[in-house]
Structure formats: structure tokens, C-alpha cells
Amino acid sequence: MNIVVEFFVVTFKVLWAFVLAAARWLVRPKEKSVAGQVCLITGAGSGLGRLFALEFARRRALLVLWDINTQSNEETAGMVRHIYRDLEAADAAALQAGKGEEETLPPCNLQVFTYTCDVGKRENVYLTAERVRKEVGEVSVLVNNAGVVSGHHLLECPDELIERTMMVNCHAHFWTTKAFLPTMLEINHGHIVTVASSLGLFSTAGVEDYCASKFGVVGFHESLSHELKAAEKDGIKTTLVCPYLVDTGMFRGCRIRKEIEPFLPPLKPDYCVKQAMKAILTDQPMICTPRLMYIVTFMKSILPFEAVVCMYRFLGADKCMYPFIAQRKQATNNNEAKNGI
């Protein structure tokens, strides 16, 4: 095709993409069904991972839960089984009333499987993935959610904690994706969800390792999305989830300027996950919560660095992690004193 003609075609496609994006705001796309599909969630034992598990359970997905903490992972599984029992009871009541739907799954299909897995260890990921394939089947939805934070200033952070943060928050995404993507490519079907952070789009002081890991995983996700498009594997969807500070206790003590805080409070975990689920089930490529994060990211891209610094200082975002780090340090000192170290 002549390059001039192609240029106009591309221009039209770009404008049409804007039209479609605007249409999604006005008319919400229909959510797809994940009933009967195998959904694997890392870091499912607590926080957002647990809430993702409950949301997928309500939509009748077969769940595979990974977490390093066996007890908390089993607690999540117990909550999922309770949801399954409620669904089965509702199905039975509907059938008795003669109102059963064809797509209602039989009770035996509603199952949850738990695996103790340290996603920061490559071989552990590959071995556990092989067990999942043998005992459950191929994964259709992969939710890479597991995450850690060291809570130390750079020069006070032990090297092993920096490495741990990078392994769990970033490298693990490579390993889980390499484990389950091949089958998705074969059948051209699947969905990979990357739970990142707004700190993977813009940064702040005091959490260099965490920001680096999240920036890394955002880059990984975007490159993977482009690779799938280049391979014309349109049946495999990707969703990047970048929430603002979520009130899970992970960053307890983090504070922005008190006058600004009422307008930008930490997100409720339930709200964050429900918004992410809407994006996942409508094949939305990316979601920032709240939407203000889109504007912040855009401004960071076009403003001079000194202008960004001024804005950070005005919002109190330049040192927002310092109270959190101080609390972490105090807790560490208390534990050492308690253990007689």
C-alpha cells in the first residue's frame, strides 16, 4: 500500500479507536462469562488476591489459589467454598421451581484448589504450575497479584530485601506467564491480568525497590500485550490494573497532605477489586483507580521535572511514604527487642 494512503488509513483507525473508547464510557460493554474456566490467582491468601478470588467464585470460575502462607490461603478457599455452596443451593432451588438456566454449572464443577507456592522462587513456580496442569487442567485466566514491600530507605535496605521485592513483584510475572501462556497461544484463548500499582506509572521517595519492581512489571505487561497483537492472537486478552494506595495495610501509615487527603483517600479494597473486575470482564486493556491517576500520569509525562517536584510538595506526595517507613522501622525494632536480639 502507498505510504500516503496507509498514513490516512492509520489516522482513521486512531480516530476510530478514540470513538470506541468514548463509547465504552457511555455504553458499558457486556461482561463476558468466566463460568467453568480455570482462574489462577497468586497472592490469594489476603488483601486484593482474596477479594479477586471471591469475585471470580461468584462468577462460577474454577479457582486455583497460590500463596506462600498455607493457612491464609486455606482461609480464602473456605470463603470460596461457602460461595459455591450458596450458588449450588440457589441452583437447586431454581431447578425445583422450574427456572434453571441452561448455563448453570452442575455442583461438581464448582471447585477450588490451593497450592503453597513462593512465586519469588522460579523453580517453585514451574513445579507448582506443572502440578496445576496435571491436577486441575490448563489455566484460562491468570491473575498475577502477589506483591511485597520492604519498607526501607534505599541505603538502609538489605540487598536481600531488594532482590526479594524484584523477584516477587516483577520476575514472578515472567515465570507464571511462561508457564501458562504456551497453551493459551495454542488455542488462542486466555486472559492475563497484571496487578501493578500507580507507583508503576509515577514514583515517590523512599520506596525505590517497590517503584522499580512495579515500573518493571508495567513494562513487561505492555511488551507482552504488543507481542500478542503482533502474533495476531486476539483471543488472548490482557488487563493492567494500576490502583492508587489501597487500604489493605500494606502501606499503613502512608499519608499525603492532610488538607488534600479527604479528596484523595486510600481506596477501599472492595471498590478497587470491583472496578478491576469490570475491566477484566469487559476486556479493558488498562484500568487506573481512581481515574485521576490517568491525569497524573499524563501530566508527569509532559511537565518539566521541577514542575512535578513542585506538585509533589504541594500534595505532600514527596514524603508520603516516610511515616510508613518509620512505622516499619519501629515495628522491626520492637520485634528485635522482644526476641532479645
Coordinates of C-alpha atoms in Angstrom, one line a residue:
M1 CA 0.0 0.0 0.0
N2 CA 1.2 3.5 -0.8
I3 CA 2.6 5.1 2.3
V4 CA 0.4 8.2 2.0
V5 CA -2.7 6.1 1.7
E6 CA -1.6 4.0 4.6
F7 CA -1.0 7.1 6.7
F8 CA -4.6 8.2 6.1
V9 CA -5.9 4.7 6.9
V10 CA -3.9 4.7 10.2
T11 CA -5.2 8.1 11.1
F12 CA -8.7 6.9 10.6
K13 CA -8.1 3.9 12.7
V14 CA -6.6 6.0 15.5
L15 CA -9.6 8.4 15.5
W16 CA -11.9 5.4 15.4
A17 CA -10.2 4.0 18.5
F18 CA -11.0 7.3 20.3
V19 CA -14.6 6.9 19.2
L20 CA -14.8 3.3 20.6
A21 CA -13.1 4.4 23.8
A22 CA -15.7 7.2 24.3
A23 CA -18.5 4.7 23.5
R24 CA -17.3 2.5 26.4
W25 CA -17.8 5.4 28.8
L26 CA -21.4 5.9 27.5
V27 CA -22.5 2.3 27.0
R28 CA -20.9 -0.2 29.3
P29 CA -19.8 -3.3 27.3
K30 CA -21.4 -6.6 28.3
E31 CA -19.3 -8.6 30.7
K32 CA -18.0 -11.9 29.5
S33 CA -18.6 -15.2 31.3
V34 CA -15.8 -17.0 33.1
A35 CA -18.0 -19.8 34.4
G36 CA -16.2 -23.1 34.3
Q37 CA -12.9 -21.6 33.3
V38 CA -9.8 -22.2 35.4
C39 CA -8.7 -19.0 37.1
L40 CA -5.3 -18.9 38.9
I41 CA -4.6 -16.1 41.4
T42 CA -1.3 -15.5 43.0
G43 CA -1.1 -14.0 46.5
A44 CA -4.7 -15.2 47.1
G45 CA -4.3 -15.6 50.9
S46 CA -5.1 -12.0 51.8
G47 CA -5.7 -8.5 50.5
L48 CA -6.7 -7.9 46.9
G49 CA -5.9 -11.5 46.0
R50 CA -8.5 -12.9 48.4
L51 CA -11.1 -10.4 47.1
F52 CA -10.3 -11.4 43.5
A53 CA -10.9 -15.0 44.4
L54 CA -14.3 -14.2 45.9
E55 CA -15.3 -12.2 42.9
F56 CA -14.3 -14.9 40.4
A57 CA -16.0 -17.5 42.6
R58 CA -19.3 -15.6 42.4
R59 CA -19.0 -15.8 38.6
R60 CA -18.5 -19.6 38.8
A61 CA -14.9 -19.8 37.8
L62 CA -12.8 -22.9 38.9
L63 CA -10.2 -21.4 41.2
V64 CA -6.6 -22.2 41.7
L65 CA -5.2 -20.2 44.7
W66 CA -1.5 -19.7 45.2
D67 CA 0.1 -18.2 48.3
I68 CA 3.2 -18.6 50.4
N69 CA 1.0 -18.7 53.5
T70 CA -0.8 -22.0 53.6
Q71 CA -3.1 -21.1 56.4
S72 CA -4.4 -17.8 55.0
N73 CA -4.7 -19.5 51.5
E74 CA -6.9 -22.2 53.1
E75 CA -9.0 -19.5 54.8
T76 CA -9.6 -17.9 51.4
A77 CA -10.5 -21.3 49.9
G78 CA -13.0 -21.8 52.8
M79 CA -14.7 -18.5 51.8
V80 CA -14.8 -19.6 48.2
R81 CA -16.4 -22.9 49.1
H82 CA -19.1 -21.0 51.1
I83 CA -19.9 -19.0 48.0
Y84 CA -20.0 -22.2 45.9
R85 CA -22.4 -23.8 48.4
D86 CA -24.7 -20.8 48.2
L87 CA -24.6 -20.9 44.4
E88 CA -25.4 -24.6 44.4
A89 CA -28.3 -24.1 46.8
A90 CA -29.6 -21.3 44.5
D91 CA -29.3 -23.6 41.5
A92 CA -31.1 -26.4 43.3
A93 CA -34.0 -24.0 44.3
A94 CA -34.2 -22.7 40.7
L95 CA -34.4 -26.2 39.3
Q96 CA -37.1 -27.2 41.7
A97 CA -39.0 -24.1 40.7
G98 CA -38.5 -25.0 37.1
K99 CA -36.5 -21.9 36.4
G100 CA -33.0 -23.4 36.0
E101 CA -30.8 -21.8 33.3
E102 CA -29.0 -23.9 30.7
E103 CA -25.7 -22.3 31.6
T104 CA -25.9 -23.1 35.3
L105 CA -23.0 -25.4 36.2
P106 CA -23.5 -28.7 38.0
P107 CA -22.3 -28.6 41.6
C108 CA -19.3 -30.9 40.9
N109 CA -17.8 -28.3 38.6
L110 CA -17.5 -25.7 41.3
Q111 CA -14.1 -26.4 42.8
V112 CA -11.2 -24.6 44.4
F113 CA -7.7 -25.9 44.6
T114 CA -5.0 -24.5 46.9
Y115 CA -1.2 -24.6 46.4
T116 CA 1.5 -23.3 48.7
C117 CA 3.9 -21.5 46.3
D118 CA 6.6 -18.9 46.7
V119 CA 6.4 -17.0 43.5
G120 CA 9.7 -15.4 44.2
K121 CA 11.4 -18.7 43.5
R122 CA 11.5 -19.7 39.8
E123 CA 11.7 -23.5 40.3
N124 CA 8.9 -23.4 42.8
V125 CA 6.7 -21.6 40.3
Y126 CA 7.4 -24.1 37.5
L127 CA 6.9 -27.2 39.7
T128 CA 3.7 -25.9 41.1
A129 CA 2.5 -24.9 37.6
E130 CA 3.1 -28.5 36.4
R131 CA 1.1 -29.8 39.3
V132 CA -1.8 -27.5 38.4
R133 CA -1.8 -28.7 34.8
K134 CA -1.9 -32.4 36.0
E135 CA -4.4 -32.0 38.8
V136 CA -6.7 -29.2 37.6
G137 CA -6.1 -28.5 33.9
E138 CA -5.0 -25.7 31.7
V139 CA -5.4 -22.1 33.1
S140 CA -7.6 -19.7 31.2
V141 CA -7.3 -16.7 33.4
L142 CA -4.0 -15.8 35.1
V143 CA -4.2 -13.1 37.8
N144 CA -0.6 -12.1 38.8
N145 CA -1.4 -10.3 42.1
A146 CA 1.3 -11.3 44.6
G147 CA 3.3 -8.4 45.9
V148 CA 5.6 -7.4 48.8
V149 CA 7.2 -4.2 50.1
S150 CA 10.4 -3.8 52.1
G151 CA 9.6 -0.5 53.8
H152 CA 13.2 0.8 54.0
H153 CA 15.0 3.7 52.6
L154 CA 17.4 2.7 49.8
L155 CA 20.7 2.9 51.9
E156 CA 19.1 1.2 54.9
C157 CA 17.5 -1.7 52.8
P158 CA 19.3 -5.0 52.9
D159 CA 20.2 -6.3 49.5
E160 CA 18.3 -9.5 50.0
L161 CA 15.1 -7.5 50.6
I162 CA 15.6 -5.5 47.4
E163 CA 16.1 -8.8 45.5
R164 CA 13.0 -10.3 47.1
T165 CA 10.9 -7.3 46.1
M166 CA 12.1 -7.6 42.5
M167 CA 11.6 -11.3 42.4
V168 CA 8.0 -11.3 43.8
N169 CA 6.7 -8.1 42.2
C170 CA 8.3 -8.4 38.8
H171 CA 10.2 -11.5 37.9
A172 CA 7.4 -13.8 39.1
H173 CA 5.2 -12.4 36.3
F174 CA 7.7 -13.7 33.8
W175 CA 7.7 -17.2 35.3
T176 CA 4.0 -17.6 35.7
T177 CA 3.3 -16.3 32.2
K178 CA 6.0 -18.6 30.7
A179 CA 4.3 -21.5 32.5
F180 CA 0.8 -20.9 31.3
L181 CA 1.0 -18.8 28.1
P182 CA 2.0 -21.6 25.7
T183 CA -1.4 -23.4 25.9
M184 CA -3.2 -20.0 25.6
L185 CA -1.3 -19.4 22.4
E186 CA -2.1 -22.9 21.1
I187 CA -5.9 -22.4 21.5
N188 CA -5.8 -18.6 21.1
H189 CA -7.8 -18.1 24.3
G190 CA -7.0 -16.7 27.7
H191 CA -6.6 -13.6 29.8
I192 CA -3.6 -12.4 31.7
V193 CA -4.1 -9.8 34.5
T194 CA -1.2 -7.8 35.9
V195 CA -1.9 -6.2 39.2
A196 CA 0.6 -3.4 39.3
S197 CA 0.3 0.0 41.0
S198 CA 0.1 3.7 40.4
L199 CA 3.7 3.6 41.6
G200 CA 4.5 1.7 38.4
L201 CA 3.4 4.8 36.5
F202 CA 4.9 7.5 38.7
S203 CA 7.1 7.3 41.7
T204 CA 7.8 8.8 45.1
A205 CA 10.6 8.9 47.6
G206 CA 11.6 6.2 49.9
V207 CA 10.3 3.1 48.0
E208 CA 12.9 2.8 45.2
D209 CA 12.8 -1.0 45.2
Y210 CA 9.0 -1.2 45.1
C211 CA 8.7 1.5 42.4
A212 CA 11.3 -0.2 40.3
S213 CA 9.5 -3.5 40.5
K214 CA 6.2 -2.0 39.6
F215 CA 7.7 0.0 36.7
G216 CA 9.3 -3.2 35.5
V217 CA 6.1 -5.2 35.6
V218 CA 4.2 -2.4 33.8
G219 CA 6.8 -2.6 31.0
F220 CA 6.6 -6.4 31.0
H221 CA 2.8 -6.3 30.6
E222 CA 2.9 -3.6 27.9
S223 CA 5.5 -5.5 25.9
L224 CA 3.6 -8.8 26.3
S225 CA 0.4 -7.1 25.1
H226 CA 2.2 -5.8 22.0
E227 CA 3.7 -9.2 21.3
L228 CA 0.3 -10.9 21.4
K229 CA -1.0 -8.3 19.0
A230 CA 2.0 -8.8 16.7
A231 CA 1.3 -12.5 16.7
E232 CA -2.4 -11.8 15.9
K233 CA -3.5 -13.7 19.0
D234 CA -6.6 -11.6 19.5
G235 CA -8.2 -14.3 21.6
I236 CA -5.8 -13.7 24.5
K237 CA -6.7 -10.6 26.4
T238 CA -4.6 -8.6 28.8
T239 CA -5.6 -6.2 31.6
L240 CA -3.2 -3.9 33.5
V241 CA -4.5 -2.9 36.9
C242 CA -2.9 0.2 38.5
P243 CA -4.7 1.3 41.6
Y244 CA -3.8 4.3 43.9
L245 CA -3.0 3.5 47.5
V246 CA -5.3 0.7 48.7
D247 CA -6.2 0.4 52.3
T248 CA -5.0 -3.2 52.8
G249 CA -2.5 -2.4 55.5
M250 CA 0.5 -2.9 53.1
F251 CA 1.4 0.8 53.3
R252 CA -0.1 1.5 56.7
G253 CA 0.9 5.0 57.8
C254 CA 1.4 6.4 54.3
R255 CA 0.0 10.0 54.4
I256 CA -0.3 12.8 51.9
R257 CA -1.1 16.4 52.9
K258 CA -3.9 16.5 55.4
E259 CA -5.9 19.1 53.5
I260 CA -5.7 17.0 50.4
E261 CA -6.4 13.6 52.0
P262 CA -10.2 14.0 52.1
F263 CA -10.2 14.4 48.3
L264 CA -7.8 11.5 47.7
P265 CA -8.2 9.0 50.5
P266 CA -6.9 5.4 50.3
L267 CA -9.1 3.2 48.2
K268 CA -11.3 0.6 49.8
P269 CA -10.1 -2.8 48.7
D270 CA -13.6 -4.0 47.7
Y271 CA -14.1 -1.0 45.5
C272 CA -10.7 -1.4 43.9
V273 CA -11.3 -5.1 43.1
K274 CA -14.9 -4.5 41.8
Q275 CA -13.5 -1.8 39.4
A276 CA -10.8 -4.1 38.3
M277 CA -13.3 -7.0 37.7
K278 CA -15.4 -4.7 35.5
A279 CA -12.3 -4.0 33.4
I280 CA -11.2 -7.7 33.2
L281 CA -14.7 -9.0 32.3
T282 CA -15.1 -6.3 29.5
D283 CA -11.5 -7.0 28.2
Q284 CA -10.4 -3.4 29.1
P285 CA -6.6 -3.2 28.4
M286 CA -5.9 -1.0 31.4
I287 CA -7.6 0.5 34.5
C288 CA -6.3 3.2 36.8
T289 CA -8.3 3.7 40.0
P290 CA -9.4 6.4 40.7
R291 CA -9.5 8.0 37.2
L292 CA -7.5 10.9 38.5
M293 CA -4.4 8.6 38.1
Y294 CA -4.7 8.9 34.3
I295 CA -4.4 12.7 34.6
V296 CA -1.4 12.5 37.0
T297 CA 0.4 10.0 34.7
F298 CA -0.3 12.3 31.7
M299 CA 0.9 15.4 33.5
K300 CA 4.1 13.6 34.7
S301 CA 4.8 12.8 31.0
I302 CA 4.6 16.4 29.7
L303 CA 5.6 18.6 32.6
P304 CA 9.3 19.5 33.4
F305 CA 10.7 17.5 36.3
E306 CA 10.9 20.6 38.6
A307 CA 7.2 21.3 37.9
V308 CA 6.4 17.7 39.0
V309 CA 8.5 18.2 42.2
C310 CA 6.5 21.4 43.0
M311 CA 3.3 19.5 42.6
Y312 CA 4.5 16.6 44.7
R313 CA 5.5 19.0 47.5
F314 CA 2.1 20.8 47.3
L315 CA 0.2 17.5 47.6
G316 CA 2.5 16.1 50.3
A317 CA 3.3 13.2 48.0
D318 CA 7.1 13.8 48.0
K319 CA 7.5 12.3 51.5
C320 CA 4.2 10.4 51.8
M321 CA 6.0 7.1 52.5
Y322 CA 8.1 8.4 55.3
P323 CA 5.6 7.8 58.1
F324 CA 5.0 4.3 56.7
I325 CA 8.8 3.6 56.7
A326 CA 9.1 5.0 60.2
Q327 CA 6.3 2.6 61.4
R328 CA 8.0 -0.3 59.7
K329 CA 11.3 0.6 61.4
Q330 CA 9.7 0.9 64.8
A331 CA 8.0 -2.5 64.4
T332 CA 11.2 -4.1 63.4
N333 CA 13.0 -2.6 66.4
N334 CA 10.2 -3.8 68.7
N335 CA 10.4 -7.4 67.3
E336 CA 14.1 -7.4 67.8
A337 CA 13.8 -6.2 71.4
K338 CA 11.1 -8.8 72.0
N339 CA 13.3 -11.6 70.7
G340 CA 16.2 -10.4 72.6
I341 CA 18.3 -9.5 69.6

